[in-house]
PDB file of C-alpha atoms in Angstrom:
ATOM      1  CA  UNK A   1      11.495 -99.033   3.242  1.00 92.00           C
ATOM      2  CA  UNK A   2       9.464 -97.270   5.846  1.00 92.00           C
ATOM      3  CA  UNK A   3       9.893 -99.394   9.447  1.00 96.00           C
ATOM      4  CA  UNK A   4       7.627 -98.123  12.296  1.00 97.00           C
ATOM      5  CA  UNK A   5       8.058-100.204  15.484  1.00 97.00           C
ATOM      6  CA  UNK A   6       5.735 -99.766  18.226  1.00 97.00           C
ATOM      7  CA  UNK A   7       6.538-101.308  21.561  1.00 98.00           C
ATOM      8  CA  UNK A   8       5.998-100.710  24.987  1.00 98.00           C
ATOM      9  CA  UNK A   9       2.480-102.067  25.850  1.00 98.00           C
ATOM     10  CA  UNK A  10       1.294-104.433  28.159  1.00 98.00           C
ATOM     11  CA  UNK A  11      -0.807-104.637  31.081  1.00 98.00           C
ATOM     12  CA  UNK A  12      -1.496-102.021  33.907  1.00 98.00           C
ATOM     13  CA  UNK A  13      -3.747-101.387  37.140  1.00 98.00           C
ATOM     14  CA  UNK A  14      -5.505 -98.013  36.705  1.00 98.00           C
ATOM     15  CA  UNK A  15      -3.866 -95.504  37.784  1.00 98.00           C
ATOM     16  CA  UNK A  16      -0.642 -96.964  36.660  1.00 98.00           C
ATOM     17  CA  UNK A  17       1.814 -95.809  34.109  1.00 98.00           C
ATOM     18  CA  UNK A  18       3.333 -97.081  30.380  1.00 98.00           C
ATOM     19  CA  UNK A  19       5.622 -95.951  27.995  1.00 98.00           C
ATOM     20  CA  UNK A  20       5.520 -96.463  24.402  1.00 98.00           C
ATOM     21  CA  UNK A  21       8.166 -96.342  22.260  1.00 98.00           C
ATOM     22  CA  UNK A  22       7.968 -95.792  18.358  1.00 98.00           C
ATOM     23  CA  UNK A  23      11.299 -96.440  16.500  1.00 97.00           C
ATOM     24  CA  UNK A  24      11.413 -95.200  13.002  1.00 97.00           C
ATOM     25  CA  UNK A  25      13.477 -96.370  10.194  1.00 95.00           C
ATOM     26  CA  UNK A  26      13.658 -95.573   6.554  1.00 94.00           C
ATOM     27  CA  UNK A  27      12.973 -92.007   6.766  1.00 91.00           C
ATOM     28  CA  UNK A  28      14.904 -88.834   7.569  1.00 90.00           C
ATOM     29  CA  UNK A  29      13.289 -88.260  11.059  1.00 88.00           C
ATOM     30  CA  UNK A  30      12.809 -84.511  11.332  1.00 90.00           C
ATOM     31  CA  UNK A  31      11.529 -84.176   8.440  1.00 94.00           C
ATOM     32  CA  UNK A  32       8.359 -86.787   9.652  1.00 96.00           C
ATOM     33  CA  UNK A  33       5.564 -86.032  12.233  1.00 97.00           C
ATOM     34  CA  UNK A  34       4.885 -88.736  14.082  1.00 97.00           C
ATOM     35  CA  UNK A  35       1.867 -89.334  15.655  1.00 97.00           C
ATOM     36  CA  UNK A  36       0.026 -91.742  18.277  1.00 98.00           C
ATOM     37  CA  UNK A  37      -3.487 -93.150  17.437  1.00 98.00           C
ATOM     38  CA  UNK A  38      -5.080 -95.914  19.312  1.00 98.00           C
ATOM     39  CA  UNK A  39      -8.366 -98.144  18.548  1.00 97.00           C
ATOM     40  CA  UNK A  40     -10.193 -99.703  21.277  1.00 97.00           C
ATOM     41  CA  UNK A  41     -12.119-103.191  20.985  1.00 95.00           C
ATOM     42  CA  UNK A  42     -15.352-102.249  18.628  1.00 95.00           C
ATOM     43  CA  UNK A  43     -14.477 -98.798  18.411  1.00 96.00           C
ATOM     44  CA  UNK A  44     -12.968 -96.585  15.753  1.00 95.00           C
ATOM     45  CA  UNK A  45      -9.263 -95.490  15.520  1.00 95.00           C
ATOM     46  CA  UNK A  46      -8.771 -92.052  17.486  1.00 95.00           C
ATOM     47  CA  UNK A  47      -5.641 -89.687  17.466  1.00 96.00           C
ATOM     48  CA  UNK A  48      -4.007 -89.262  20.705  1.00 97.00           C
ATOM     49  CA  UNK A  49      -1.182 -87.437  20.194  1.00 97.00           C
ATOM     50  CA  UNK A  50       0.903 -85.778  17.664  1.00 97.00           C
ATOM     51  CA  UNK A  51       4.796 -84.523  17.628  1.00 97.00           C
ATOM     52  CA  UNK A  52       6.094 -82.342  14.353  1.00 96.00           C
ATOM     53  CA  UNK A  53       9.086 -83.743  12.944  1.00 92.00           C
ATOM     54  CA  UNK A  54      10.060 -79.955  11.828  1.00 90.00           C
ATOM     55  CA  UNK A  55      10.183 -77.924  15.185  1.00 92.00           C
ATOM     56  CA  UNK A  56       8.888 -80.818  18.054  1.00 94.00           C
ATOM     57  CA  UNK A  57       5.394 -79.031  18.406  1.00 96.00           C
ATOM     58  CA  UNK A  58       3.303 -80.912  20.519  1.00 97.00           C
ATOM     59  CA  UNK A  59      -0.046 -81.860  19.954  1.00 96.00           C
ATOM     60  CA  UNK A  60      -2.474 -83.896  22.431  1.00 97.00           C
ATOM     61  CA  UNK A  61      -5.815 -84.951  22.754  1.00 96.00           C
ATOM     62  CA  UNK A  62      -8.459 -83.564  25.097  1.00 96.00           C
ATOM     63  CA  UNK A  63      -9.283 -87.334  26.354  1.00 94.00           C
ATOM     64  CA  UNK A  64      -5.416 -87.526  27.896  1.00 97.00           C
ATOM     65  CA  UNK A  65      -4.165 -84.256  28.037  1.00 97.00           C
ATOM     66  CA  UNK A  66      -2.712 -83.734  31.496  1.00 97.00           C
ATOM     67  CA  UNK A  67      -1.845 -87.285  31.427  1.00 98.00           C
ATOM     68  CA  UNK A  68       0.113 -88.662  28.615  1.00 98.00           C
ATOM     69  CA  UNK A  69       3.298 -86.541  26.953  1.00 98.00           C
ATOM     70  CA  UNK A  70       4.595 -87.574  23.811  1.00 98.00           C
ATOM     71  CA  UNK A  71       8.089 -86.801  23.038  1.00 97.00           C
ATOM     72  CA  UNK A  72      11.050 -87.480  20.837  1.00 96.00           C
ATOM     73  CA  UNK A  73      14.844 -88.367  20.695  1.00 95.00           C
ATOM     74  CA  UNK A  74      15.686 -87.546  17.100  1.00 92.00           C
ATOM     75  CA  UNK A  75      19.569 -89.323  17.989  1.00 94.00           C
ATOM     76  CA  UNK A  76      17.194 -92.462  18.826  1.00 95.00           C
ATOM     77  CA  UNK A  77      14.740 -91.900  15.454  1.00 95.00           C
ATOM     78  CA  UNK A  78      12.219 -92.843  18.681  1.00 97.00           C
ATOM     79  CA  UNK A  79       8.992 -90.834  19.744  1.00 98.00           C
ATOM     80  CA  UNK A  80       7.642 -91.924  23.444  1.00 98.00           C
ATOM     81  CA  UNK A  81       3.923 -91.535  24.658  1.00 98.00           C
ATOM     82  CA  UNK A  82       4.485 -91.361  28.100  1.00 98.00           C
ATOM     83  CA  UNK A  83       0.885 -92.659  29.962  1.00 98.00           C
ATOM     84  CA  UNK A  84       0.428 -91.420  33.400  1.00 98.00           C
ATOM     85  CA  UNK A  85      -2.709 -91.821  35.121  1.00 98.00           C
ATOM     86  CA  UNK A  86      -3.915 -95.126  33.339  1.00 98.00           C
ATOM     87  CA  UNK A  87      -7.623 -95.202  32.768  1.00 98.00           C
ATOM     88  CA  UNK A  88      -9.896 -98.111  31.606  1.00 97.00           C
ATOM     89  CA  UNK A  89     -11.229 -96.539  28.864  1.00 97.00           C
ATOM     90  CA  UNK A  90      -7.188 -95.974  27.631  1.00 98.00           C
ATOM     91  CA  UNK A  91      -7.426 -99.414  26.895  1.00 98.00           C
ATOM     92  CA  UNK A  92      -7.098-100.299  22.869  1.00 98.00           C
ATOM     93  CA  UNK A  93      -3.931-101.014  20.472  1.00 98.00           C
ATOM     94  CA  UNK A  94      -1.978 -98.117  19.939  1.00 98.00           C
ATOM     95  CA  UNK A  95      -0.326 -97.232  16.818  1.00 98.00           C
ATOM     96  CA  UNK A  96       2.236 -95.070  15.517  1.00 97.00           C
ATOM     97  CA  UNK A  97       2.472 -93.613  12.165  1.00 97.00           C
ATOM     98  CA  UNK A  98       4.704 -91.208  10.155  1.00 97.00           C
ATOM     99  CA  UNK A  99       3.483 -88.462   7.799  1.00 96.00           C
ATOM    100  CA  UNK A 100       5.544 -85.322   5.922  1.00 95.00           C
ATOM    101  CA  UNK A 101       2.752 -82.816   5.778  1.00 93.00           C
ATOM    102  CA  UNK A 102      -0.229 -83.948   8.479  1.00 91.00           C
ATOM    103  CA  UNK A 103       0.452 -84.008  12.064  1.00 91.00           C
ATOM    104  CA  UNK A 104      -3.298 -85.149  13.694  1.00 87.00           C
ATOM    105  CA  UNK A 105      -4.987 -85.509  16.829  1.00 89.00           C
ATOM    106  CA  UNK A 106      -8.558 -86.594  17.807  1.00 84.00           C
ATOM    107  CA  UNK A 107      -9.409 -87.836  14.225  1.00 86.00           C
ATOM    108  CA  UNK A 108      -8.471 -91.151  12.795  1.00 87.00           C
ATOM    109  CA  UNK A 109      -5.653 -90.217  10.909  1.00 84.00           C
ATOM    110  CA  UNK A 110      -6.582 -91.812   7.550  1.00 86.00           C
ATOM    111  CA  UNK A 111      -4.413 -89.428   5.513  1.00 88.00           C
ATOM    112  CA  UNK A 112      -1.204 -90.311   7.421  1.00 92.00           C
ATOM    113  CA  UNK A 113       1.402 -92.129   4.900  1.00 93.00           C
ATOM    114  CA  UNK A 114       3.149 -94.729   6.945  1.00 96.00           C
ATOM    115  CA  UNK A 115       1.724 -96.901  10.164  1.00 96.00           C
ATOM    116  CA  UNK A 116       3.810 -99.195  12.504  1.00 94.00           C
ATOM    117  CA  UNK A 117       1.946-102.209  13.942  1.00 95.00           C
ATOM    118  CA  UNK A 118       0.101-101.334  17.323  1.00 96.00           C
ATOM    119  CA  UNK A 119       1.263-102.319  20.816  1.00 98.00           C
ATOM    120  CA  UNK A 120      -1.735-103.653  23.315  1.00 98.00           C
ATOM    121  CA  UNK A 121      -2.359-101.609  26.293  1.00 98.00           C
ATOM    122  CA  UNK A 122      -4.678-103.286  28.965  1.00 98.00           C
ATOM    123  CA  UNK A 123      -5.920-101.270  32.183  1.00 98.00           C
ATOM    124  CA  UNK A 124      -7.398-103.100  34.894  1.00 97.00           C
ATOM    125  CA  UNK A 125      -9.978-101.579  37.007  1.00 91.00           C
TER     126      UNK A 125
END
């Protein structure tokens, strides 16, 4: 069984800092992209940031890039969003998910296989 564990959230002053962590289970990690999406209250899911299971290409969305790095520690079957530079509008529950073949950012990531239950980021102004 596919296991995706998000953790990590919680709440911030802008300008602050967070890092998610996304332990995988159940799946033979480099073989997985793993990617960050987040939905904010009322709004629709968005992809932040993307890491290929195959050769650790990077992939980030314009909205944080310069600010959050995702990255992995395939010993760990973990992939970290590290969140620098907190913003209100980062604000939303952020979700990891596992896919062999996709490996998405800025869309919603509908087609990914496998999601983890999100982690709540809150950013005070």
């Amino acid at each position: 069984e596919v296991q995706l564990q998000a953790s990590g959230g919680g709440l911030v002053q802008a300008g602050g800092y967070l890092r998610l962590s996304c332990a995988a289970s159940g799946i033979t990690f480099d073989e997985y992209n793993i990617g960050w999406f987040r939905q904010a209250s009322g709004k629709g899911r968005e992809g932040v940031s993307c890491i290929s299971g195959k050769d650790g290409t990077t992939y980030i969305a314009d909205s944080v890039k310069g600010r959050f790095t995702i990255s992995s520690d395939n010993a760990k079957n973990t992939v970290y969003l590290q969140m620098n530079g907190l913003k209100p509008e980062d604000a939303a529950v952020y979700y990891c998910a596992a896919d062999q073949r996709w490996c998405p950012v800025g869309g919603t990531g509908y087609a990914m296989d496998h999601w983890g239950k999100g982690t709540l980021v809150t950013v005070s102004s």
